[in-house]
PDB file of C-alpha atoms and ligand atoms in Angstrom:
ATOM      1  CA  MET A   1      38.611   7.772  14.057  1.00 43.00           C
ATOM      2  CA  GLU A   2      36.551  10.729  15.262  1.00 46.00           C
ATOM      3  CA  ALA A   3      35.682  11.687  11.727  1.00 47.00           C
ATOM      4  CA  SER A   4      34.371   8.281  10.814  1.00 48.00           C
ATOM      5  CA  ALA A   5      32.256   8.116  13.947  1.00 47.00           C
ATOM      6  CA  LYS A   6      30.816  11.470  13.090  1.00 50.00           C
ATOM      7  CA  SER A   7      29.939  10.519   9.492  1.00 48.00           C
ATOM      8  CA  ALA A   8      28.534   7.116  10.644  1.00 53.00           C
ATOM      9  CA  SER A   9      26.056   9.023  12.820  1.00 72.00           C
ATOM     10  CA  ARG A  10      24.423  10.364   9.625  1.00 85.00           C
ATOM     11  CA  GLY A  11      22.915   6.939   9.109  1.00 90.00           C
ATOM     12  CA  ILE A  12      21.109   6.547   5.810  1.00 92.00           C
ATOM     13  CA  PHE A  13      22.438   9.918   4.685  1.00 92.00           C
ATOM     14  CA  ASP A  14      26.067   8.843   5.201  1.00 91.00           C
ATOM     15  CA  SER A  15      27.961   8.743   1.898  1.00 88.00           C
ATOM     16  CA  ALA A  16      28.910   5.093   2.732  1.00 86.00           C
ATOM     17  CA  ASN A  17      25.220   4.337   2.671  1.00 90.00           C
ATOM     18  CA  ALA A  18      24.557   5.870  -0.707  1.00 92.00           C
ATOM     19  CA  GLU A  19      23.810   2.499  -2.235  1.00 93.00           C
ATOM     20  CA  ALA A  20      21.435   1.568   0.612  1.00 93.00           C
ATOM     21  CA  ARG A  21      19.690   4.942   0.215  1.00 95.00           C
ATOM     22  CA  GLU A  22      19.090   4.284  -3.508  1.00 96.00           C
ATOM     23  CA  ARG A  23      17.849   0.797  -2.869  1.00 96.00           C
ATOM     24  CA  VAL A  24      15.414   2.066  -0.212  1.00 98.00           C
ATOM     25  CA  ALA A  25      14.201   4.871  -2.497  1.00 97.00           C
ATOM     26  CA  ALA A  26      13.497   2.258  -5.231  1.00 98.00           C
ATOM     27  CA  LEU A  27      11.471   0.116  -2.870  1.00 98.00           C
ATOM     28  CA  LEU A  28       9.544   3.225  -1.865  1.00 98.00           C
ATOM     29  CA  GLN A  29       8.823   4.072  -5.469  1.00 98.00           C
ATOM     30  CA  LYS A  30       7.226   0.669  -5.969  1.00 98.00           C
ATOM     31  CA  ALA A  31       5.227   1.222  -2.744  1.00 98.00           C
ATOM     32  CA  TYR A  32       4.144   4.646  -4.067  1.00 98.00           C
ATOM     33  CA  TRP A  33       2.787   3.083  -7.374  1.00 98.00           C
ATOM     34  CA  MET A  34       1.004   0.322  -5.404  1.00 98.00           C
ATOM     35  CA  GLU A  35      -0.818   2.949  -3.431  1.00 98.00           C
ATOM     36  CA  ILE A  36      -1.667   5.029  -6.537  1.00 98.00           C
ATOM     37  CA  GLU A  37      -3.042   1.962  -8.312  1.00 98.00           C
ATOM     38  CA  THR A  38      -5.057   1.011  -5.224  1.00 98.00           C
ATOM     39  CA  VAL A  39      -6.563   4.468  -5.178  1.00 98.00           C
ATOM     40  CA  MET A  40      -7.660   4.010  -8.811  1.00 98.00           C
ATOM     41  CA  SER A  41      -9.070   0.528  -8.159  1.00 98.00           C
ATOM     42  CA  TYR A  42     -10.917   1.455  -4.983  1.00 98.00           C
ATOM     43  CA  ILE A  43     -12.477   4.595  -6.429  1.00 98.00           C
ATOM     44  CA  ALA A  44     -13.787   2.501  -9.347  1.00 98.00           C
ATOM     45  CA  ALA A  45     -15.094  -0.275  -7.121  1.00 98.00           C
ATOM     46  CA  SER A  46     -16.627   2.100  -4.592  1.00 97.00           C
ATOM     47  CA  VAL A  47     -18.670   3.627  -7.434  1.00 98.00           C
ATOM     48  CA  ASN A  48     -19.293   0.692  -9.730  1.00 98.00           C
ATOM     49  CA  LEU A  49     -20.856  -1.852  -7.310  1.00 97.00           C
ATOM     50  CA  ASP A  50     -24.621  -2.245  -7.369  1.00 96.00           C
ATOM     51  CA  GLY A  51     -27.067  -3.592  -4.941  1.00 94.00           C
ATOM     52  CA  VAL A  52     -28.396  -3.250  -1.383  1.00 92.00           C
ATOM     53  CA  ARG A  53     -25.601  -5.399   0.033  1.00 90.00           C
ATOM     54  CA  ALA A  54     -22.901  -3.455  -1.769  1.00 95.00           C
ATOM     55  CA  GLN A  55     -23.436  -0.304   0.267  1.00 96.00           C
ATOM     56  CA  GLU A  56     -21.230  -1.344   3.196  1.00 95.00           C
ATOM     57  CA  ILE A  57     -18.396  -2.400   0.848  1.00 97.00           C
ATOM     58  CA  LYS A  58     -18.670   0.847  -1.128  1.00 97.00           C
ATOM     59  CA  GLU A  59     -18.512   3.036   2.006  1.00 97.00           C
ATOM     60  CA  SER A  60     -15.571   1.100   3.329  1.00 97.00           C
ATOM     61  CA  LEU A  61     -13.719   1.450   0.052  1.00 98.00           C
ATOM     62  CA  SER A  62     -14.453   5.149  -0.108  1.00 97.00           C
ATOM     63  CA  GLU A  63     -12.838   5.572   3.288  1.00 97.00           C
ATOM     64  CA  ASP A  64      -9.884   3.469   2.227  1.00 98.00           C
ATOM     65  CA  VAL A  65      -9.292   5.650  -0.874  1.00 98.00           C
ATOM     66  CA  GLU A  66      -8.525   8.580   1.512  1.00 98.00           C
ATOM     67  CA  GLU A  67      -6.183   6.383   3.525  1.00 98.00           C
ATOM     68  CA  GLU A  68      -4.345   4.937   0.560  1.00 98.00           C
ATOM     69  CA  LEU A  69      -3.897   8.336  -0.928  1.00 98.00           C
ATOM     70  CA  GLY A  70      -2.380   9.508   2.465  1.00 98.00           C
ATOM     71  CA  HIS A  71      -0.005   6.456   2.195  1.00 98.00           C
ATOM     72  CA  ALA A  72       0.984   7.469  -1.376  1.00 98.00           C
ATOM     73  CA  ARG A  73       1.806  11.001  -0.081  1.00 98.00           C
ATOM     74  CA  ARG A  74       3.934   9.660   2.770  1.00 98.00           C
ATOM     75  CA  PHE A  75       5.904   7.368   0.432  1.00 98.00           C
ATOM     76  CA  ALA A  76       6.393  10.328  -1.969  1.00 98.00           C
ATOM     77  CA  GLU A  77       7.687  12.597   0.720  1.00 98.00           C
ATOM     78  CA  ARG A  78      10.085   9.986   2.045  1.00 98.00           C
ATOM     79  CA  ILE A  79      11.415   9.347  -1.506  1.00 98.00           C
ATOM     80  CA  LYS A  80      12.178  13.091  -1.673  1.00 97.00           C
ATOM     81  CA  GLU A  81      13.832  13.111   1.731  1.00 97.00           C
ATOM     82  CA  LEU A  82      16.099  10.324   0.543  1.00 96.00           C
ATOM     83  CA  TYR A  83      17.144  12.542  -2.483  1.00 95.00           C
ATOM     84  CA  GLY A  84      15.096  10.477  -4.867  1.00 95.00           C
ATOM     85  CA  VAL A  85      12.593  11.816  -7.327  1.00 96.00           C
ATOM     86  CA  VAL A  86       8.878  11.045  -7.175  1.00 98.00           C
ATOM     87  CA  PRO A  87       8.174   9.428 -10.552  1.00 97.00           C
ATOM     88  CA  GLY A  88       5.950  10.990 -13.222  1.00 97.00           C
ATOM     89  CA  SER A  89       2.821   9.254 -14.525  1.00 97.00           C
ATOM     90  CA  GLU A  90       4.668   7.732 -17.523  1.00 97.00           C
ATOM     91  CA  GLY A  91       6.620   5.533 -15.144  1.00 95.00           C
ATOM     92  CA  PHE A  92       3.316   3.848 -14.108  1.00 97.00           C
ATOM     93  CA  ALA A  93       2.625   0.238 -15.059  1.00 97.00           C
ATOM     94  CA  ALA A  94      -0.649  -1.364 -13.854  1.00 98.00           C
ATOM     95  CA  GLU A  95      -0.463  -4.645 -11.978  1.00 97.00           C
ATOM     96  CA  GLN A  96      -3.854  -5.116 -10.281  1.00 98.00           C
ATOM     97  CA  SER A  97      -5.400  -7.396 -12.965  1.00 98.00           C
ATOM     98  CA  PHE A  98      -7.425  -8.946 -10.095  1.00 98.00           C
ATOM     99  CA  LEU A  99      -9.164  -5.651  -9.302  1.00 97.00           C
ATOM    100  CA  GLN A 100     -10.578  -4.853 -12.718  1.00 98.00           C
ATOM    101  CA  PRO A 101     -14.398  -4.267 -12.683  1.00 97.00           C
ATOM    102  CA  PRO A 102     -16.306  -7.553 -12.703  1.00 97.00           C
ATOM    103  CA  ALA A 103     -18.627  -8.568 -15.516  1.00 97.00           C
ATOM    104  CA  GLU A 104     -21.574  -7.935 -13.210  1.00 97.00           C
ATOM    105  CA  GLN A 105     -21.485  -4.923 -10.920  1.00 97.00           C
ATOM    106  CA  THR A 106     -23.415  -6.933  -8.294  1.00 96.00           C
ATOM    107  CA  ASP A 107     -20.416  -9.300  -8.003  1.00 97.00           C
ATOM    108  CA  ILE A 108     -19.312  -8.159  -4.600  1.00 96.00           C
ATOM    109  CA  VAL A 109     -17.305 -11.203  -3.912  1.00 97.00           C
ATOM    110  CA  HIS A 110     -15.008 -10.493  -6.878  1.00 97.00           C
ATOM    111  CA  VAL A 111     -14.210  -7.076  -5.455  1.00 98.00           C
ATOM    112  CA  ILE A 112     -13.732  -8.457  -1.867  1.00 98.00           C
ATOM    113  CA  ARG A 113     -11.283 -11.023  -3.169  1.00 98.00           C
ATOM    114  CA  GLY A 114      -9.463  -8.375  -5.221  1.00 98.00           C
ATOM    115  CA  VAL A 115      -9.124  -6.089  -2.264  1.00 98.00           C
ATOM    116  CA  ILE A 116      -7.747  -8.872  -0.120  1.00 98.00           C
ATOM    117  CA  GLU A 117      -5.163  -9.627  -2.930  1.00 98.00           C
ATOM    118  CA  ALA A 118      -4.186  -6.006  -3.231  1.00 98.00           C
ATOM    119  CA  GLU A 119      -3.794  -5.598   0.563  1.00 98.00           C
ATOM    120  CA  THR A 120      -1.781  -8.894   0.755  1.00 98.00           C
ATOM    121  CA  GLY A 121       0.576  -7.588  -1.976  1.00 98.00           C
ATOM    122  CA  ALA A 122       1.079  -4.353  -0.072  1.00 98.00           C
ATOM    123  CA  ILE A 123       1.689  -6.303   3.215  1.00 98.00           C
ATOM    124  CA  GLU A 124       4.332  -8.402   1.473  1.00 98.00           C
ATOM    125  CA  HIS A 125       6.132  -5.458  -0.115  1.00 98.00           C
ATOM    126  CA  TYR A 126       6.021  -3.294   3.083  1.00 98.00           C
ATOM    127  CA  THR A 127       7.275  -6.239   5.150  1.00 98.00           C
ATOM    128  CA  ARG A 128      10.231  -6.340   2.738  1.00 98.00           C
ATOM    129  CA  ILE A 129      10.876  -2.651   3.209  1.00 98.00           C
ATOM    130  CA  VAL A 130      10.718  -3.097   6.986  1.00 98.00           C
ATOM    131  CA  GLU A 131      13.372  -5.858   6.627  1.00 98.00           C
ATOM    132  CA  GLU A 132      15.656  -4.025   4.255  1.00 96.00           C
ATOM    133  CA  THR A 133      15.663  -0.881   6.306  1.00 97.00           C
ATOM    134  CA  ASP A 134      16.370  -2.660   9.584  1.00 96.00           C
ATOM    135  CA  GLY A 135      19.409  -1.089  11.178  1.00 94.00           C
ATOM    136  CA  VAL A 136      19.896   1.128   8.069  1.00 94.00           C
ATOM    137  CA  ASP A 137      17.028   3.613   7.955  1.00 96.00           C
ATOM    138  CA  PRO A 138      14.877   3.551  11.113  1.00 97.00           C
ATOM    139  CA  VAL A 139      12.775   6.548   9.982  1.00 98.00           C
ATOM    140  CA  THR A 140      11.615   4.821   6.783  1.00 98.00           C
ATOM    141  CA  GLN A 141      11.173   1.643   8.739  1.00 98.00           C
ATOM    142  CA  ASP A 142       8.942   3.347  11.365  1.00 98.00           C
ATOM    143  CA  MET A 143       6.840   5.030   8.733  1.00 98.00           C
ATOM    144  CA  THR A 144       6.469   1.772   6.788  1.00 98.00           C
ATOM    145  CA  ILE A 145       5.448  -0.120   9.943  1.00 98.00           C
ATOM    146  CA  GLU A 146       2.657   2.355  10.537  1.00 98.00           C
ATOM    147  CA  ILE A 147       1.378   1.965   6.954  1.00 98.00           C
ATOM    148  CA  LEU A 148       1.770  -1.810   7.169  1.00 98.00           C
ATOM    149  CA  HIS A 149      -0.413  -1.740  10.281  1.00 98.00           C
ATOM    150  CA  ASP A 150      -3.145   0.143   8.259  1.00 98.00           C
ATOM    151  CA  GLU A 151      -2.941  -2.514   5.429  1.00 98.00           C
ATOM    152  CA  GLN A 152      -3.263  -5.375   7.911  1.00 98.00           C
ATOM    153  CA  GLY A 153      -6.416  -3.740   9.269  1.00 98.00           C
ATOM    154  CA  HIS A 154      -7.838  -3.303   5.740  1.00 98.00           C
ATOM    155  CA  ARG A 155      -7.123  -6.986   4.903  1.00 98.00           C
ATOM    156  CA  ARG A 156      -8.722  -8.217   8.158  1.00 98.00           C
ATOM    157  CA  LEU A 157     -11.842  -6.144   7.506  1.00 97.00           C
ATOM    158  CA  PHE A 158     -12.334  -7.602   4.017  1.00 98.00           C
ATOM    159  CA  GLU A 159     -11.512 -11.106   5.221  1.00 98.00           C
ATOM    160  CA  GLY A 160     -14.426 -10.602   7.591  1.00 97.00           C
ATOM    161  CA  PHE A 161     -16.661  -9.540   4.703  1.00 96.00           C
ATOM    162  CA  LEU A 162     -15.589 -12.600   2.682  1.00 97.00           C
ATOM    163  CA  ARG A 163     -16.279 -14.947   5.609  1.00 97.00           C
ATOM    164  CA  GLU A 164     -19.927 -13.691   5.780  1.00 93.00           C
ATOM    165  CA  TYR A 165     -20.398 -14.534   2.075  1.00 92.00           C
ATOM    166  CA  GLU A 166     -18.656 -17.864   2.450  1.00 92.00           C
ATOM    167  CA  ALA A 167     -20.896 -18.699   5.408  1.00 92.00           C
ATOM    168  CA  GLU A 168     -23.899 -18.116   3.148  1.00 90.00           C
ATOM    169  CA  GLY A 169     -22.433 -20.195   0.415  1.00 86.00           C
ATOM    170  CA  ILE A 170     -22.215 -17.199  -1.964  1.00 82.00           C
ATOM    171  CA  ALA A 171     -18.428 -17.148  -2.076  1.00 82.00           C
TER     172      ALA A 171
HETATM  173 FE1  FE2 B 201      -2.054   1.814   1.549  1.00 86.79          FE
HETATM  174 FE1  FE2 B 202      -4.892  -0.728   2.219  1.00 86.79          FE
END
């Protein structure tokens, strides 16, 4: 009785939770790749866009690159702490078809919509991690909630940018 109580206190590191630990590590791997791809897409967009009106978007994306990179690092460190292995580059498969460079580099609306879609995807996946870690791994859950908060802020900002273009009939 005492022994089981003691081992249960190890939470996600308890041997009985090995399966949950592997499942959480796999979810974190996907999150890690999402962040890495977002870094690639945001660097490209922050450089590619042309025009006076693009400046605000470019600056915002440049700042986001640093934040998304920080997220990737946090997910990587947590994978390691859960005894997983941070994947090598050959495990990467691109998914952000919607964030490829537009035909015209003045097409700001294309980029804004792409960013909203990327952030929405992150929000959905991180919400799933929060749900799956509930009562199982509060440390991963806490960390993911913080990152989820950042993504909600990013999406809200770009929704505001889109609204401006919609109001002018450009989007
Ligand atoms: Fe992120
Ligand atoms: Fe983000």
